C-alpha positions as a printed NumPy array, in Angstrom:
array([[ 88.366,  93.741, 113.493],
       [ 91.733,  93.591, 111.726],
       [ 89.978,  93.242, 108.389],
       [ 87.899,  96.357, 109.069],
       [ 91.031,  98.299, 109.987],
       [ 92.701,  97.118, 106.78 ],
       [ 89.72 ,  98.301, 104.719],
       [ 89.499, 101.69 , 106.447],
       [ 92.219, 103.454, 104.354],
       [ 90.559, 102.22 , 101.16 ],
       [ 87.137, 103.454, 102.258],
       [ 88.589, 106.842, 103.2  ],
       [ 90.387, 107.097,  99.857],
       [ 87.182, 106.227,  97.98 ],
       [ 85.22 , 108.794,  99.992],
       [ 87.778, 111.49 ,  99.205],
       [ 87.825, 110.615,  95.521],
       [ 84.007, 110.551,  95.426],
       [ 83.738, 114.163,  96.628],
       [ 86.738, 115.405,  94.621],
       [ 84.747, 116.816,  91.655],
       [ 82.643, 118.861,  94.091],
       [ 85.632, 120.55 ,  95.738],
       [ 87.928, 121.11 ,  92.751],
       [ 87.79 , 124.722,  91.659],
       [ 90.171, 124.279,  88.71 ],
       [ 88.528, 121.993,  86.156],
       [ 91.882, 121.108,  84.616],
       [ 92.661, 119.151,  87.788],
       [ 89.475, 117.146,  87.21 ],
       [ 90.824, 116.353,  83.741],
       [ 94.112, 115.172,  85.256],
       [ 92.258, 113.149,  87.896],
       [ 90.376, 111.26 ,  85.175],
       [ 93.648, 110.508,  83.388],
       [ 95.131, 109.339,  86.716],
       [ 92.199, 106.956,  87.302],
       [ 92.663, 105.537,  83.794],
       [ 96.343, 105.024,  84.631],
       [ 95.348, 103.296,  87.878],
       [ 93.664, 100.63 ,  85.728],
       [ 96.687, 100.351,  83.419],
       [ 99.148, 100.229,  86.342],
       [ 97.138,  97.578,  88.213],
       [ 97.373,  95.414,  85.119],
       [101.106,  96.07 ,  84.848],
       [101.491,  95.094,  88.503],
       [100.007,  91.633,  87.88 ],
       [102.76 ,  90.683,  85.444],
       [105.552,  92.835,  86.909],
       [104.931,  93.06 ,  90.643],
       [103.416,  89.655,  91.318],
       [104.929,  87.469,  88.598],
       [108.303,  89.207,  88.35 ],
       [108.288,  89.727,  84.559],
       [108.859,  93.323,  83.388],
       [106.622,  93.893,  80.364],
       [107.285,  96.931,  78.136],
       [104.184,  96.617,  75.974],
       [101.427,  97.958,  78.24 ],
       [100.978, 101.164,  76.218],
       [100.888,  99.096,  73.033],
       [ 97.986,  97.106,  74.471],
       [ 96.341, 100.418,  75.394],
       [ 96.648, 101.358,  71.726],
       [ 94.978,  98.123,  70.62 ],
       [ 92.094,  98.782,  73.014],
       [ 91.81 , 102.444,  72.006],
       [ 91.888, 101.835,  68.248],
       [ 89.765,  98.693,  68.524],
       [ 86.972, 100.488,  70.368],
       [ 87.191, 103.571,  68.146],
       [ 87.217, 101.733,  64.804],
       [ 84.369,  99.389,  65.756],
       [ 82.265, 102.42 ,  66.592],
       [ 83.183, 104.496,  63.537],
       [ 83.24 , 101.744,  60.9  ],
       [ 80.548,  99.363,  62.14 ],
       [ 78.37 , 101.822,  64.104],
       [ 78.547,  99.695,  67.218],
       [ 77.182, 101.341,  70.379],
       [ 79.873, 103.061,  72.444],
       [ 79.389, 100.831,  75.484],
       [ 79.599,  97.684,  73.355],
       [ 82.897,  98.787,  71.798],
       [ 84.339,  99.567,  75.229],
       [ 83.381,  96.091,  76.459],
       [ 84.937,  94.512,  73.37 ],
       [ 88.213,  96.456,  73.692],
       [ 89.76 ,  94.329,  76.48 ],
       [ 88.575,  91.139,  74.752],
       [ 90.303,  92.123,  71.502],
       [ 93.428,  93.002,  73.463],
       [ 93.305,  89.606,  75.178],
       [ 93.446,  87.877,  71.767],
       [ 96.593,  89.808,  70.841],
       [ 98.087,  89.047,  74.251],
       [ 97.404,  85.322,  73.8  ],
       [ 99.065,  85.376,  70.384],
       [102.151,  87.219,  71.615],
       [102.295,  86.002,  75.216],
       [103.137,  82.347,  74.711],
       [106.276,  82.908,  72.583],
       [107.315,  85.902,  74.728],
       [107.074,  84.009,  78.005],
       [109.394,  81.285,  76.772],
       [112.246,  83.664,  77.609],
       [113.02 ,  85.174,  81.011],
       [114.506,  88.243,  82.623],
       [115.886,  90.984,  80.392],
       [115.123,  88.927,  77.283],
       [111.397,  88.999,  78.059],
       [111.54 ,  92.772,  78.538],
       [113.318,  93.166,  75.164],
       [110.768,  90.965,  73.37 ],
       [107.815,  92.932,  74.789],
       [109.59 ,  96.192,  73.901],
       [109.819,  94.922,  70.325],
       [106.082,  94.133,  70.336],
       [105.299,  97.681,  71.495],
       [107.419,  99.085,  68.653],
       [105.678,  96.804,  66.153],
       [102.233,  97.92 ,  67.342],
       [103.187, 101.596,  66.909],
       [104.696, 100.922,  63.463],
       [101.5  ,  99.166,  62.328],
       [ 99.334, 102.005,  63.66 ],
       [101.488, 104.566,  61.815],
       [101.747, 102.73 ,  58.488],
       [ 98.268, 101.223,  58.208],
       [ 96.969, 104.727,  57.58 ],
       [ 93.98 , 103.615,  55.459],
       [ 92.419, 102.352,  58.674],
       [ 94.154, 104.212,  61.497],
       [ 94.766, 107.6  ,  59.753],
       [ 98.468, 107.178,  60.572],
       [100.309, 109.908,  62.452],
       [ 97.427, 112.35 ,  61.89 ],
       [ 95.333, 110.268,  64.246],
       [ 91.576, 109.911,  64.62 ],
       [ 89.516, 112.784,  65.968],
       [ 85.86 , 113.284,  66.857],
       [ 85.717, 109.992,  68.75 ],
       [ 82.302, 109.694,  70.459],
       [ 82.248, 110.615,  74.143],
       [ 79.709, 109.276,  76.661],
       [ 77.209, 111.748,  78.129],
       [ 78.174, 114.329,  75.539],
       [ 81.625, 114.76 ,  77.041],
       [ 80.453, 115.535,  80.574],
       [ 83.724, 115.338,  82.563],
       [ 82.138, 114.852,  85.955],
       [ 80.089, 111.876,  84.772],
       [ 83.156, 110.382,  83.087],
       [ 85.132, 110.883,  86.3  ],
       [ 82.694, 108.703,  88.243],
       [ 82.758, 106.065,  85.49 ],
       [ 86.568, 105.979,  85.68 ],
       [ 86.43 , 105.881,  89.497],
       [ 84.004, 102.939,  89.565],
       [ 86.061, 100.999,  87.018],
       [ 89.383, 101.777,  88.737],
       [ 87.981, 100.713,  92.129],
       [ 86.389,  97.544,  90.711],
       [ 89.528,  96.452,  88.876],
       [ 91.688,  97.236,  91.897],
       [ 89.392,  94.964,  93.926],
       [ 89.687,  92.29 ,  91.234],
       [ 93.495,  92.56 ,  91.368],
       [ 93.343,  92.15 ,  95.159],
       [ 91.134,  89.055,  94.835],
       [ 93.543,  87.533,  92.296],
       [ 96.496,  88.318,  94.579],
       [ 94.808,  86.606,  97.552],
       [ 93.745,  83.535,  95.558],
       [ 95.706,  80.361,  94.872],
       [ 96.591,  81.818,  91.473],
       [ 98.093,  84.859,  93.175],
       [100.123,  82.651,  95.499],
       [101.537,  80.756,  92.526],
       [102.36 ,  84.006,  90.717],
       [104.308,  85.165,  93.778],
       [106.049,  81.79 ,  93.926],
       [107.061,  82.183,  90.272],
       [108.538,  85.576,  91.1  ],
       [110.507,  84.069,  93.995],
       [111.704,  80.838,  92.38 ],
       [110.232,  79.739,  89.057],
       [112.43 ,  76.635,  88.842],
       [111.099,  75.384,  92.188],
       [107.508,  75.944,  91.002],
       [108.22 ,  73.83 ,  87.906],
       [109.886,  71.159,  90.065],
       [106.652,  70.876,  92.077],
       [104.83 ,  69.895,  88.897],
       [103.013,  73.213,  88.404],
       [102.751,  74.421,  84.797],
       [104.215,  77.871,  85.456],
       [103.732,  79.017,  81.857],
       [ 99.933,  78.805,  82.226],
       [ 99.974,  81.154,  85.211],
       [102.432,  83.526,  83.535],
       [100.221,  83.611,  80.44 ],
       [ 97.173,  84.256,  82.628],
       [ 98.901,  87.239,  84.276],
       [100.066,  88.559,  80.902],
       [ 96.607,  88.323,  79.313],
       [ 94.787,  89.867,  82.301],
       [ 97.402,  92.629,  82.354],
       [ 96.713,  93.283,  78.658],
       [ 92.946,  93.359,  79.249],
       [ 93.402,  96.027,  81.917],
       [ 95.471,  98.045,  79.442],
       [ 92.944,  97.525,  76.643],
       [ 90.124,  98.857,  78.794],
       [ 92.331, 101.773,  79.883],
       [ 93.06 , 102.559,  76.243],
       [ 89.356, 102.506,  75.313],
       [ 88.546, 104.828,  78.228],
       [ 91.346, 107.16 ,  77.154],
       [ 90.102, 107.301,  73.554],
       [ 86.502, 108.079,  74.489],
       [ 87.572, 110.615,  77.105],
       [ 90.032, 112.58 ,  74.98 ],
       [ 88.128, 112.242,  71.717],
       [ 91.413, 111.944,  69.815],
       [ 94.122, 109.294,  69.466],
       [ 97.278, 108.857,  67.427],
       [100.083, 106.253,  67.554],
       [102.49 , 108.495,  69.479],
       [100.301, 108.295,  72.595],
       [100.892, 104.543,  72.848],
       [104.661, 104.432,  72.468],
       [107.411, 102.944,  74.616],
       [107.634, 106.071,  76.789],
       [104.07 , 105.46 ,  78.   ],
       [104.866, 101.791,  78.698],
       [107.765, 102.992,  80.849],
       [105.317, 105.255,  82.716],
       [103.257, 102.165,  83.603],
       [106.395, 100.427,  84.879],
       [107.392, 103.502,  86.888],
       [103.916, 103.805,  88.41 ],
       [104.303, 100.288,  89.814],
       [107.871, 100.88 ,  91.047],
       [107.167, 104.273,  92.632],
       [103.996, 103.163,  94.385],
       [105.218,  99.754,  95.464],
       [105.724,  96.707,  93.276],
       [103.694,  93.671,  94.325],
       [101.251,  95.689,  96.432],
       [ 97.66 ,  96.686,  95.637],
       [ 97.782, 100.29 ,  96.827],
       [101.152, 100.95 ,  95.168],
       [100.038, 101.12 ,  91.509],
       [ 97.138, 103.429,  92.451],
       [ 99.486, 105.855,  94.199],
       [102.083, 105.558,  91.438],
       [ 99.493, 106.267,  88.725],
       [ 98.56 , 109.583,  90.326],
       [102.255, 110.441,  90.666],
       [103.121, 109.852,  87.004],
       [100.158, 111.996,  85.918],
       [100.397, 114.852,  88.423],
       [104.154, 115.094,  89.012],
       [105.   , 116.493,  85.529],
       [102.243, 119.097,  85.982],
       [103.472, 120.117,  89.435],
       [106.935, 120.673,  87.936],
       [105.697, 123.157,  85.325],
       [107.243, 125.983,  87.367],
       [110.62 , 124.741,  86.109],
       [109.541, 125.361,  82.506],
       [112.219, 123.993,  80.15 ],
       [113.866, 121.982,  82.962],
       [110.588, 120.271,  83.892],
       [111.234, 116.989,  82.073],
       [114.84 , 116.88 ,  83.311],
       [113.649, 117.298,  86.91 ],
       [110.928, 114.704,  86.377],
       [113.432, 112.202,  85.011],
       [115.865, 112.917,  87.851],
       [113.154, 112.392,  90.486],
       [112.158, 109.09 ,  88.911],
       [115.761, 107.841,  88.7  ],
       [116.475, 108.782,  92.325],
       [113.197, 107.263,  93.514],
       [113.955, 104.017,  91.672],
       [117.444, 103.826,  93.215],
       [116.657, 104.905,  96.769],
       [113.04 , 103.679,  97.033],
       [113.163, 100.167,  95.55 ],
       [110.238,  99.061,  97.736],
       [108.135, 102.077,  96.718],
       [106.034, 104.448,  98.783],
       [103.781, 101.693, 100.145],
       [106.785,  99.587, 101.132],
       [108.384, 102.508, 102.968],
       [105.099, 103.3  , 104.741],
       [104.691,  99.654, 105.838],
       [108.27 ,  99.504, 107.113],
       [107.847, 102.762, 109.049],
       [104.555, 101.557, 110.555],
       [106.165,  98.258, 111.588],
       [109.014, 100.134, 113.312],
       [106.528, 102.277, 115.223],
       [104.603,  99.185, 116.357],
       [107.793,  97.438, 117.484],
       [108.87 , 100.568, 119.398],
       [105.491, 100.785, 121.12 ],
       [105.638,  97.097, 122.028],
       [109.122,  97.499, 123.537],
       [108.081, 100.562, 125.557],
       [104.878,  98.846, 126.624],
       [106.825,  95.815, 127.765]])
């Protein structure tokens, strides 16, 4: 019974998202919803390394770029089918994550964040300067789109993938691996003292996180039909971090909520015109300071208080 009640909010959310394209009258909001679902995938990956393992990675957008350019270039240069290139994108990203993850994870705390920031900068620099392949700052246009660019069909593809990868993240979190990742976040030295090779689990979280980002990047490329290096810069990696923090770090629902916030909030602030980005930044700073447990954490705490109050009154 408790399990059914726990699943009910997810089923309701899926039902609402499933009918969303039918009720939206402004098609631009459908466009934003697709971007939000792509960011759900990216944020869920970020949450595995940041929320569960306790390592803040600032390279998620760089991994998106590897997935986006990998899928695009395989299709344009080798005439691979679109679906094959999208499947290969997270695998290619995983190889890069393996190569960079082991040396990066030898350091902890702020040093790890700085190292991953450097990797993101390197990825952007390579994409800009290797113009013979990537077209540099001009970017690549006319990227093939599935179903001839039908937005509604792409929305359901993004929804299915976002829901499936959210479920996968939940299964990882509930497994023994997830328990060890949480233990690493709490006390990595104690985990090592118990004879557990913590670096293997950290590398696992880092690589899976990168694969999520690589798939998100491939989806983004084939949805927008255009990519350039600027899209995959440090600012976008910070958006992934903020999505996790705003929604609720170390939760499953949090990154999904946070992803929609980082996509829709700047659009909802367009009434402020030139002050829009200032307001957006201010909201994020205040939310980070005064909502460290995120929206999901606040909702859980409020629900627990209500239950305790009802128990006291009932007693």
